Amino acid sequence: MTNKKRIFSGIQPSGNLHIGNYLGAIANWIKLQDEFESIFCVVDLHAITVPQDPETLRKKTLEIAKIYLAAGIDPKKSSIFIQSQVSEHAELCWILNTIAKMSELEKMTQFKDKTQAGVSEGIGVGLFDYPVLMAADILLYGTEVVPVGEDQKQHVELARDLAKRFNHKFGETFIVPKAFVKEEGMRVMGLDDPTKKMSKSATSEYNYISLTDDAETVKRKIKKAVTDSGSEIVYSDDPPRVDEASPRVEAGKPALKNLINIYASFSGKTPKEIEALYVGKGYGDFKNDLAEVINNFLTPFQEKLAAISDEDALEILRAGAEKVRPLAKAKLDDVKKKVGFIS
Ligand code: AMP
Ligand code: TRP
């Protein structure tokens, strides 16, 4: 291990990874892996906070690891491992549970979203405790920077608070981590509803483009993607117009803005350049090309994905766990000593 700053991030092996996960998380990690000492985790302990079919969980765990690799995470530069293979995560979570407060977990928006307005009937304790496990993931490795999407900022904030609280109570132990959130442009919205982010738990498959969708599926989904009123391909940051009585105010086009952002991210062109390409053309041409731009990324990506065997992925994951375990163990030993456990 080097003296570069350390980053840690993870994705749950549940649902279908989509282009939002790629553009909002994984693509960013690939850029960071040269600058930082990087640890990327497949967080299966988090995944079981909602019911999972065991066979599907195993399959998805390997699939996420393969996606990391096919996307360009280089196991020579970064450590990739499965959370449940390093038992220190669960142990540190337990100890942090004793300093975390019910009131701060009750404030977590992800928990509130998933439980729908405070109804706790039938909700697992694990789901409530999810952010403390995430804090354990981060703090075990002396992580300085946590690259995540906007939605995870509040969880990193909790990790900071728990680190400070533990340090205050038991003496300097944890580095206080910082969230690293990408700029707004990387937030990919749902194709069927541009007011909500693209989500792997969406009920309609027309919400997202999965990283494993074939070329025809991509074409079909883009064709069905909702668009805004009007027929010009223009990029507008304005909010959608609510006042129909003032027609001279430029109406915002959130659906088109999202599609242009996706086009820009996969093609390397700016939104302005894309607008210029479609002057005098309509949605039909634009959508055909957008599907092609996405497929130009997905087709070679999927070829790489298919070439990685389960055995190769497992070997990399086990080697990753071996590499990070000593770091986790050293930190946990220190924590256990500080709280008064006998070694
Ligand atoms: P999740 O799919 O919620 O487990 O998120 C895994 C990672 O992908 C996190 O870093 C998220 O912030 C990021 N992510 C998820 N959905 C999107 C999206 N629609 N746009 C951008 N980033 C996303
Ligand atoms: N909760 C994160 C998400 O849903 C995944 C995650 C678990 C994570 N542990 C982490 C992200 C530690 C960053 C650091 O996206």
Short mmCIF file of C-alpha atoms and ligand atoms in Angstrom, two decimals:
data_model
loop_
_atom_site.label_atom_id
_atom_site.label_comp_id
_atom_site.label_asym_id
_atom_site.label_seq_id
_atom_site.Cartn_x
_atom_site.Cartn_y
_atom_site.Cartn_z
CA MET A 1 0.00 0.00 0.00
CA THR A 2 1.24 3.49 -0.83
CA ASN A 3 0.98 6.85 0.87
CA LYS A 4 -1.56 8.17 -1.61
CA LYS A 5 -4.87 9.26 -0.08
CA ARG A 6 -7.34 6.41 0.20
CA ILE A 7 -10.79 6.22 -1.36
CA PHE A 8 -13.49 3.63 -0.65
CA SER A 9 -16.78 3.09 -2.41
CA GLY A 10 -19.24 0.31 -3.04
CA ILE A 11 -22.36 -0.80 -4.87
CA GLN A 12 -25.01 -3.26 -3.71
CA PRO A 13 -25.38 -6.48 -5.68
CA SER A 14 -29.12 -6.09 -6.19
CA GLY A 15 -31.17 -5.06 -9.21
CA ASN A 16 -29.77 -4.27 -12.63
CA LEU A 17 -26.83 -1.90 -12.82
CA HIS A 18 -27.70 0.84 -15.28
CA ILE A 19 -26.01 3.65 -17.18
CA GLY A 20 -26.74 5.99 -14.24
CA ASN A 21 -24.62 3.80 -11.96
CA TYR A 22 -21.91 3.79 -14.60
CA LEU A 23 -21.89 7.53 -15.35
CA GLY A 24 -22.60 8.61 -11.77
CA ALA A 25 -20.28 6.21 -9.94
CA ILE A 26 -18.09 3.68 -11.77
CA ALA A 27 -16.81 5.99 -14.55
CA ASN A 28 -15.72 8.40 -11.86
CA TRP A 29 -13.90 5.69 -9.89
CA ILE A 30 -11.93 4.73 -12.98
CA LYS A 31 -10.58 8.27 -13.24
CA LEU A 32 -9.76 8.34 -9.51
CA GLN A 33 -7.90 5.04 -9.32
CA ASP A 34 -4.64 6.59 -10.59
CA GLU A 35 -4.68 9.46 -8.15
CA PHE A 36 -5.85 7.59 -5.04
CA GLU A 37 -5.25 4.28 -3.37
CA SER A 38 -8.62 2.79 -4.20
CA ILE A 39 -10.79 0.19 -2.55
CA PHE A 40 -14.03 -0.85 -4.28
CA CYS A 41 -16.41 -3.18 -2.55
CA VAL A 42 -19.41 -5.27 -3.54
CA VAL A 43 -21.61 -4.60 -0.51
CA ASP A 44 -23.57 -7.82 -0.09
CA LEU A 45 -24.17 -7.24 3.65
CA HIS A 46 -26.03 -4.10 2.63
CA ALA A 47 -27.97 -5.95 -0.07
CA ILE A 48 -29.58 -8.33 2.45
CA THR A 49 -31.16 -5.41 4.34
CA VAL A 50 -34.05 -6.11 1.96
CA PRO A 51 -35.03 -9.71 1.10
CA GLN A 52 -32.79 -11.39 -1.51
CA ASP A 53 -33.01 -14.75 -3.21
CA PRO A 54 -29.71 -16.48 -2.24
CA GLU A 55 -28.95 -17.82 -5.72
CA THR A 56 -29.64 -14.45 -7.33
CA LEU A 57 -27.50 -12.71 -4.71
CA ARG A 58 -24.53 -14.96 -5.53
CA LYS A 59 -25.00 -14.31 -9.24
CA LYS A 60 -25.37 -10.54 -8.81
CA THR A 61 -22.32 -10.35 -6.52
CA LEU A 62 -20.14 -11.84 -9.23
CA GLU A 63 -21.83 -9.71 -11.87
CA ILE A 64 -21.03 -6.46 -10.06
CA ALA A 65 -17.40 -7.50 -9.71
CA LYS A 66 -17.25 -8.32 -13.42
CA ILE A 67 -18.86 -4.98 -14.24
CA TYR A 68 -16.19 -3.18 -12.20
CA LEU A 69 -13.51 -5.05 -14.13
CA ALA A 70 -15.06 -4.70 -17.60
CA ALA A 71 -15.59 -0.97 -17.01
CA GLY A 72 -11.88 -0.55 -16.38
CA ILE A 73 -11.18 -0.92 -12.69
CA ASP A 74 -7.74 -2.41 -12.74
CA PRO A 75 -7.06 -4.94 -9.97
CA LYS A 76 -3.37 -4.05 -10.17
CA LYS A 77 -4.18 -0.48 -9.14
CA SER A 78 -7.30 -0.96 -7.01
CA SER A 79 -8.55 -3.53 -4.53
CA ILE A 80 -11.89 -5.11 -5.38
CA PHE A 81 -13.52 -7.37 -2.81
CA ILE A 82 -16.78 -8.72 -1.38
CA GLN A 83 -17.84 -7.09 1.88
CA SER A 84 -18.94 -10.33 3.59
CA GLN A 85 -15.51 -11.87 2.98
CA VAL A 86 -13.96 -9.40 5.42
CA SER A 87 -15.82 -10.01 8.68
CA GLU A 88 -14.34 -6.90 10.31
CA HIS A 89 -17.07 -4.84 8.58
CA ALA A 90 -19.85 -6.50 10.59
CA GLU A 91 -17.81 -6.38 13.80
CA LEU A 92 -17.03 -2.69 13.55
CA CYS A 93 -20.66 -2.03 12.66
CA TRP A 94 -21.70 -3.60 15.96
CA ILE A 95 -19.33 -1.43 17.96
CA LEU A 96 -20.42 1.72 16.11
CA ASN A 97 -24.05 0.76 16.80
CA THR A 98 -23.35 1.45 20.44
CA ILE A 99 -22.46 5.09 19.77
CA ALA A 100 -24.94 5.77 16.94
CA LYS A 101 -28.24 7.30 18.01
CA MET A 102 -31.74 6.20 17.03
CA SER A 103 -32.63 9.83 16.35
CA GLU A 104 -29.85 10.30 13.79
CA LEU A 105 -30.77 7.12 11.91
CA GLU A 106 -34.42 8.11 11.90
CA LYS A 107 -33.41 11.22 9.96
CA MET A 108 -31.82 9.33 7.06
CA THR A 109 -33.75 10.11 3.87
CA GLN A 110 -32.97 6.78 2.19
CA PHE A 111 -34.52 4.93 5.14
CA LYS A 112 -37.51 7.25 5.11
CA ASP A 113 -37.95 6.76 1.34
CA LYS A 114 -37.73 2.99 1.60
CA THR A 115 -40.14 2.73 4.51
CA GLN A 116 -42.72 5.19 3.22
CA ALA A 117 -43.54 7.81 5.79
CA GLY A 118 -42.57 6.24 9.05
CA VAL A 119 -44.38 2.90 8.74
CA SER A 120 -41.94 0.55 10.48
CA GLU A 121 -44.20 -2.52 10.51
CA GLY A 122 -42.42 -5.35 8.67
CA ILE A 123 -39.21 -3.33 8.15
CA GLY A 124 -35.97 -5.12 9.09
CA VAL A 125 -33.66 -3.68 11.73
CA GLY A 126 -30.85 -4.11 9.17
CA LEU A 127 -32.40 -1.54 6.86
CA PHE A 128 -32.55 0.95 9.72
CA ASP A 129 -28.93 0.20 10.59
CA TYR A 130 -27.71 0.34 6.98
CA PRO A 131 -25.89 3.70 7.38
CA VAL A 132 -23.90 2.45 10.40
CA LEU A 133 -22.61 -0.50 8.36
CA MET A 134 -21.67 1.96 5.63
CA ALA A 135 -19.79 4.04 8.22
CA ALA A 136 -17.93 0.89 9.29
CA ASP A 137 -16.97 0.19 5.63
CA ILE A 138 -15.51 3.66 5.30
CA LEU A 139 -13.83 4.03 8.71
CA LEU A 140 -12.15 0.60 8.75
CA TYR A 141 -9.70 1.66 6.07
CA GLY A 142 -8.77 5.17 7.15
CA THR A 143 -10.64 6.36 4.07
CA GLU A 144 -10.17 10.05 3.36
CA VAL A 145 -12.42 10.46 0.33
CA VAL A 146 -15.70 8.67 -0.45
CA PRO A 147 -16.82 9.06 -4.08
CA VAL A 148 -20.61 8.67 -4.11
CA GLY A 149 -23.72 10.10 -5.69
CA GLU A 150 -25.60 12.98 -4.12
CA ASP A 151 -28.07 10.56 -2.49
CA GLN A 152 -25.32 9.04 -0.33
CA LYS A 153 -23.95 12.30 1.07
CA GLN A 154 -26.08 12.11 4.20
CA HIS A 155 -24.69 8.63 4.96
CA VAL A 156 -21.10 9.87 4.64
CA GLU A 157 -22.05 12.73 6.96
CA LEU A 158 -23.10 10.12 9.54
CA ALA A 159 -19.75 8.33 9.10
CA ARG A 160 -18.04 11.65 9.85
CA ASP A 161 -20.14 12.19 12.97
CA LEU A 162 -19.51 8.66 14.26
CA ALA A 163 -15.76 9.00 13.62
CA LYS A 164 -15.63 12.26 15.57
CA ARG A 165 -17.78 10.88 18.39
CA PHE A 166 -15.64 7.76 18.76
CA ASN A 167 -12.41 9.81 18.65
CA HIS A 168 -13.78 12.16 21.28
CA LYS A 169 -14.82 9.33 23.58
CA PHE A 170 -11.90 6.93 23.16
CA GLY A 171 -9.05 8.99 21.67
CA GLU A 172 -7.86 9.54 18.06
CA THR A 173 -8.76 6.39 16.14
CA PHE A 174 -10.56 7.21 12.91
CA ILE A 175 -9.80 9.53 10.02
CA VAL A 176 -12.82 11.77 9.42
CA PRO A 177 -13.77 11.09 5.77
CA LYS A 178 -15.10 13.50 3.16
CA ALA A 179 -17.74 12.76 0.53
CA PHE A 180 -16.75 13.47 -3.06
CA VAL A 181 -19.89 14.13 -5.07
CA LYS A 182 -19.73 14.63 -8.79
CA GLU A 183 -21.21 17.63 -10.50
CA GLU A 184 -24.94 17.72 -11.26
CA GLY A 185 -24.49 16.73 -14.94
CA MET A 186 -23.77 13.15 -13.95
CA ARG A 187 -27.14 12.61 -12.33
CA VAL A 188 -28.97 10.46 -14.85
CA MET A 189 -32.74 10.75 -14.68
CA GLY A 190 -35.38 8.13 -15.47
CA LEU A 191 -36.24 7.73 -19.16
CA ASP A 192 -39.92 7.43 -18.25
CA ASP A 193 -39.86 10.29 -15.74
CA PRO A 194 -37.11 12.93 -15.91
CA THR A 195 -38.04 14.35 -12.52
CA LYS A 196 -36.71 11.26 -10.68
CA LYS A 197 -33.29 9.67 -10.94
CA MET A 198 -32.77 6.53 -13.00
CA SER A 199 -33.11 3.70 -10.50
CA LYS A 200 -32.35 0.00 -10.46
CA SER A 201 -35.39 -0.61 -8.30
CA ALA A 202 -37.76 1.16 -10.73
CA THR A 203 -40.90 -0.81 -11.48
CA SER A 204 -40.83 -0.19 -15.24
CA GLU A 205 -37.89 -1.41 -17.32
CA TYR A 206 -38.46 1.68 -19.45
CA ASN A 207 -37.02 3.73 -16.59
CA TYR A 208 -33.43 2.64 -17.17
CA ILE A 209 -30.89 1.26 -19.62
CA SER A 210 -29.20 -1.65 -17.97
CA LEU A 211 -25.49 -2.21 -18.61
CA THR A 212 -26.48 -5.64 -19.92
CA ASP A 213 -29.26 -4.50 -22.30
CA ASP A 214 -28.64 -5.60 -25.90
CA ALA A 215 -28.57 -3.15 -28.82
CA GLU A 216 -32.20 -3.75 -29.82
CA THR A 217 -33.44 -3.22 -26.26
CA VAL A 218 -31.51 0.05 -26.05
CA LYS A 219 -33.12 1.23 -29.31
CA ARG A 220 -36.58 0.27 -28.08
CA LYS A 221 -36.12 1.99 -24.71
CA ILE A 222 -34.73 5.20 -26.21
CA LYS A 223 -37.56 5.28 -28.72
CA LYS A 224 -40.05 5.06 -25.84
CA ALA A 225 -38.25 7.61 -23.66
CA VAL A 226 -40.51 10.54 -22.80
CA THR A 227 -39.73 13.87 -24.44
CA ASP A 228 -40.89 17.42 -23.91
CA SER A 229 -43.33 19.52 -25.86
CA GLY A 230 -41.99 21.12 -29.04
CA SER A 231 -39.89 19.40 -31.69
CA GLU A 232 -36.53 21.17 -31.54
CA ILE A 233 -33.46 19.59 -30.02
CA VAL A 234 -32.46 22.26 -27.52
CA TYR A 235 -30.70 22.01 -24.20
CA SER A 236 -32.39 24.06 -21.52
CA ASP A 237 -31.53 24.39 -17.87
CA ASP A 238 -34.75 26.28 -17.19
CA PRO A 239 -37.25 24.63 -14.92
CA PRO A 240 -40.37 23.38 -16.74
CA ARG A 241 -42.78 26.24 -17.38
CA VAL A 242 -45.67 26.37 -15.00
CA ASP A 243 -47.14 29.65 -16.16
CA GLU A 244 -48.84 28.85 -19.46
CA ALA A 245 -50.00 32.46 -19.62
CA SER A 246 -46.53 33.82 -20.41
CA PRO A 247 -45.58 32.04 -23.65
CA ARG A 248 -42.45 34.09 -24.23
CA VAL A 249 -40.70 32.53 -21.25
CA GLU A 250 -38.52 29.68 -22.56
CA ALA A 251 -39.96 26.40 -21.28
CA GLY A 252 -37.56 24.03 -19.57
CA LYS A 253 -37.03 20.66 -21.21
CA PRO A 254 -36.04 18.24 -18.46
CA ALA A 255 -36.53 15.08 -20.55
CA LEU A 256 -34.45 16.36 -23.43
CA LYS A 257 -31.83 17.76 -21.08
CA ASN A 258 -31.42 14.30 -19.60
CA LEU A 259 -31.15 12.62 -23.02
CA ILE A 260 -28.63 15.22 -24.20
CA ASN A 261 -26.59 14.73 -21.02
CA ILE A 262 -26.48 10.98 -21.67
CA TYR A 263 -25.51 11.63 -25.31
CA ALA A 264 -22.78 14.06 -24.17
CA SER A 265 -21.37 11.67 -21.56
CA PHE A 266 -21.03 8.76 -23.96
CA SER A 267 -19.88 10.74 -27.01
CA GLY A 268 -17.53 13.28 -25.42
CA LYS A 269 -19.43 16.08 -27.22
CA THR A 270 -20.76 19.11 -25.36
CA PRO A 271 -24.52 19.80 -25.18
CA LYS A 272 -23.94 22.84 -27.45
CA GLU A 273 -22.23 20.69 -30.10
CA ILE A 274 -25.10 18.22 -29.91
CA GLU A 275 -27.69 20.99 -30.33
CA ALA A 276 -25.81 22.18 -33.43
CA LEU A 277 -25.88 18.68 -34.95
CA TYR A 278 -29.68 18.57 -34.84
CA VAL A 279 -30.66 22.01 -36.10
CA GLY A 280 -33.57 21.43 -38.47
CA LYS A 281 -33.86 17.78 -37.40
CA GLY A 282 -36.31 16.19 -35.01
CA TYR A 283 -36.56 13.68 -32.20
CA GLY A 284 -36.48 10.71 -34.59
CA ASP A 285 -32.94 11.42 -35.83
CA PHE A 286 -31.76 12.44 -32.40
CA LYS A 287 -33.07 9.27 -30.74
CA ASN A 288 -31.63 6.98 -33.42
CA ASP A 289 -28.22 8.53 -32.94
CA LEU A 290 -28.49 8.49 -29.16
CA ALA A 291 -29.20 4.75 -29.19
CA GLU A 292 -26.16 4.29 -31.43
CA VAL A 293 -23.92 6.38 -29.16
CA ILE A 294 -25.00 4.30 -26.14
CA ASN A 295 -24.53 1.04 -28.03
CA ASN A 296 -21.07 2.14 -29.16
CA PHE A 297 -20.18 2.10 -25.49
CA LEU A 298 -22.25 -0.91 -24.39
CA THR A 299 -21.29 -3.38 -27.14
CA PRO A 300 -17.52 -3.48 -26.46
CA PHE A 301 -18.22 -3.21 -22.72
CA GLN A 302 -20.47 -6.29 -22.87
CA GLU A 303 -17.87 -8.20 -24.91
CA LYS A 304 -15.34 -7.57 -22.14
CA LEU A 305 -17.91 -8.55 -19.53
CA ALA A 306 -18.65 -11.86 -21.28
CA ALA A 307 -14.94 -12.67 -21.48
CA ILE A 308 -14.49 -12.60 -17.68
CA SER A 309 -15.19 -16.03 -16.19
CA ASP A 310 -16.73 -16.59 -12.75
CA GLU A 311 -13.45 -18.21 -11.68
CA ASP A 312 -11.34 -15.23 -12.76
CA ALA A 313 -13.66 -12.81 -11.01
CA LEU A 314 -13.63 -14.90 -7.84
CA GLU A 315 -9.88 -15.11 -7.82
CA ILE A 316 -9.57 -11.32 -8.10
CA LEU A 317 -12.17 -10.84 -5.35
CA ARG A 318 -10.42 -13.25 -2.99
CA ALA A 319 -7.04 -11.63 -3.65
CA GLY A 320 -8.69 -8.25 -3.01
CA ALA A 321 -10.04 -9.45 0.35
CA GLU A 322 -6.59 -10.78 1.30
CA LYS A 323 -5.06 -7.41 0.45
CA VAL A 324 -7.47 -5.27 2.47
CA ARG A 325 -8.04 -7.60 5.44
CA PRO A 326 -4.79 -6.64 7.26
CA LEU A 327 -5.83 -2.96 7.13
CA ALA A 328 -9.29 -3.77 8.46
CA LYS A 329 -7.90 -6.05 11.15
CA ALA A 330 -5.37 -3.48 12.38
CA LYS A 331 -8.06 -0.82 12.70
CA LEU A 332 -10.53 -3.16 14.40
CA ASP A 333 -7.86 -4.38 16.86
CA ASP A 334 -7.18 -0.77 17.80
CA VAL A 335 -10.91 -0.11 18.26
CA LYS A 336 -11.38 -3.23 20.41
CA LYS A 337 -8.48 -2.23 22.63
CA LYS A 338 -9.82 1.31 23.01
CA VAL A 339 -13.29 0.16 24.06
CA GLY A 340 -11.84 -2.25 26.62
CA PHE A 341 -12.00 -5.70 25.01
CA ILE A 342 -9.36 -8.24 26.01
CA SER A 343 -7.35 -9.53 23.04
P1 AMP B 1 -27.50 2.53 -6.12
O1 AMP B 1 -27.93 2.15 -7.49
O2 AMP B 1 -28.47 3.44 -5.45
O3 AMP B 1 -27.07 1.35 -5.28
O4 AMP B 1 -26.21 3.41 -6.27
C1 AMP B 1 -24.91 2.97 -6.58
C2 AMP B 1 -24.07 4.17 -6.99
O5 AMP B 1 -24.54 4.70 -8.25
C3 AMP B 1 -24.13 5.35 -6.00
O6 AMP B 1 -22.85 5.99 -5.95
C4 AMP B 1 -25.18 6.24 -6.60
O7 AMP B 1 -25.04 7.58 -6.20
C5 AMP B 1 -24.93 6.07 -8.11
N1 AMP B 1 -26.19 6.26 -8.85
C6 AMP B 1 -27.32 5.52 -8.72
N2 AMP B 1 -28.28 5.96 -9.55
C7 AMP B 1 -27.76 7.01 -10.24
C8 AMP B 1 -28.26 7.89 -11.26
N3 AMP B 1 -29.49 7.76 -11.74
N4 AMP B 1 -27.44 8.86 -11.72
C9 AMP B 1 -26.19 8.98 -11.24
N5 AMP B 1 -25.65 8.19 -10.29
C10 AMP B 1 -26.41 7.21 -9.78
N1 TRP B 2 -24.94 2.78 0.33
C1 TRP B 2 -24.20 2.88 -0.91
C2 TRP B 2 -25.20 3.00 -2.09
O1 TRP B 2 -26.31 2.54 -2.00
C3 TRP B 2 -23.30 1.70 -1.11
C4 TRP B 2 -22.22 1.67 -0.08
C5 TRP B 2 -22.11 0.79 0.97
C6 TRP B 2 -21.11 2.54 0.00
N2 TRP B 2 -20.97 1.04 1.68
C7 TRP B 2 -20.36 2.10 1.16
C8 TRP B 2 -20.69 3.63 -0.75
C9 TRP B 2 -19.20 2.78 1.53
C10 TRP B 2 -19.53 4.29 -0.34
C11 TRP B 2 -18.80 3.87 0.79
O2 TRP B 2 -24.82 3.52 -3.10
#
